[in-house]
mmCIF file of C-alpha atoms in Angstrom:
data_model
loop_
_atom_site.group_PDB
_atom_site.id
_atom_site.type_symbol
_atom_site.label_atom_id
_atom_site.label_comp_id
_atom_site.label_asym_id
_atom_site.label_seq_id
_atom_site.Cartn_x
_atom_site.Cartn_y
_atom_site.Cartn_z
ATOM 1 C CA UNK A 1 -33.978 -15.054 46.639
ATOM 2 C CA UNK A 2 -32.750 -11.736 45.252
ATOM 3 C CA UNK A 3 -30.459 -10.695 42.202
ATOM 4 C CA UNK A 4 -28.268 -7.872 42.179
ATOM 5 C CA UNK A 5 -29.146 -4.449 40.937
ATOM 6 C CA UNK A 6 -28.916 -4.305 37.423
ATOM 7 C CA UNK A 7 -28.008 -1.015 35.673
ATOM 8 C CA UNK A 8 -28.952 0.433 32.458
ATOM 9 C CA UNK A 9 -28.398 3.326 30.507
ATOM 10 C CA UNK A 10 -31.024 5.060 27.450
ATOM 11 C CA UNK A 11 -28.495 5.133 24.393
ATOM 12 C CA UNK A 12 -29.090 9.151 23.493
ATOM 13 C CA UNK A 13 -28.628 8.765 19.661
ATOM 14 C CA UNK A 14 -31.144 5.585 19.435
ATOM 15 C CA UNK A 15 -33.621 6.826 22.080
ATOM 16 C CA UNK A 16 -32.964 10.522 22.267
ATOM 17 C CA UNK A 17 -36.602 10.707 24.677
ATOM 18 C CA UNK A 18 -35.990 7.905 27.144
ATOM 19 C CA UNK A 19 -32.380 9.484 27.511
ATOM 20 C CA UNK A 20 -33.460 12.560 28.440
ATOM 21 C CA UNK A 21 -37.247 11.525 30.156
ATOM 22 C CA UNK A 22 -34.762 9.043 32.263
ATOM 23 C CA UNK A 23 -31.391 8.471 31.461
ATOM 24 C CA UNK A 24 -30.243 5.281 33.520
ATOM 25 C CA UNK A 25 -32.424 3.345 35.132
ATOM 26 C CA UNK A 26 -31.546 0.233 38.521
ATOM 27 C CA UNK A 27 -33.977 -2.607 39.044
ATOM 28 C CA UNK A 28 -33.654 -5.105 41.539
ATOM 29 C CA UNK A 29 -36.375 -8.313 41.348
ATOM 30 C CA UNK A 30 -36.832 -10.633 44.385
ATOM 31 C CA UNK A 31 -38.554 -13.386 44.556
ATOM 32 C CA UNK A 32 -39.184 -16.677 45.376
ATOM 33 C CA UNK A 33 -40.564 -20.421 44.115
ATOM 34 C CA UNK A 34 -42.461 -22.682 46.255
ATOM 35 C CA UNK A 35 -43.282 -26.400 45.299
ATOM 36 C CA UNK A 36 -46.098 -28.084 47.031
ATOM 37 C CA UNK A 37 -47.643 -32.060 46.411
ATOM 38 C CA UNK A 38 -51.355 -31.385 45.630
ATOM 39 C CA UNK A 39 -53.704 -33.890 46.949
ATOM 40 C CA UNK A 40 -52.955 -36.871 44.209
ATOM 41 C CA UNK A 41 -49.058 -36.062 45.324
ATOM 42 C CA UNK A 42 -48.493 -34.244 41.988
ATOM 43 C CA UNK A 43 -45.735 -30.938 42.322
ATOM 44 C CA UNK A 44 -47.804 -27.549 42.129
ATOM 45 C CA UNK A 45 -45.638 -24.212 42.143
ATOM 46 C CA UNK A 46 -46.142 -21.137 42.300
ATOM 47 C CA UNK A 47 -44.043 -17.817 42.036
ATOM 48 C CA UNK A 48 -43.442 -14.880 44.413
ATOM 49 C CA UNK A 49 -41.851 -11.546 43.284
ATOM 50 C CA UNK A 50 -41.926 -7.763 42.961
ATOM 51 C CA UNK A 51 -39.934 -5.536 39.958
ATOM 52 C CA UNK A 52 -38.533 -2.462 41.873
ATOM 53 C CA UNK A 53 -36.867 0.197 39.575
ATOM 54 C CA UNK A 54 -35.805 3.439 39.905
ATOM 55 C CA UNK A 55 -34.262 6.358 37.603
ATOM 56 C CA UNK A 56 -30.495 7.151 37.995
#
């Protein structure tokens, strides 16, 4: 499963640094669940994913 990119922009009069250091940022996160019976039959799960960003 994967979300689509997500944009965001560093407000320059609340975060003057990050506005400058950065600016606008895109992150994407994929990732998955997977539900297994352990050996009494009872759901285990676990999650899969990886935060990818990158300044804009």
């Amino acid at each position: 499963m994967e979300n689509t990119d997500r944009d965001f922009s560093f407000n320059q009069s609340l975060n003057e640094n990050w506005f400058f250091a950065v600016g606008s940022t895109r992150s994407n996160v994929p990732g998955g669940v997977t539900v297994v019976p352990d050996a009494d039959g009872e759901p285990r799960g676990g999650l899969d994913y990886q935060a990818d960003g990158v300044a804009t």
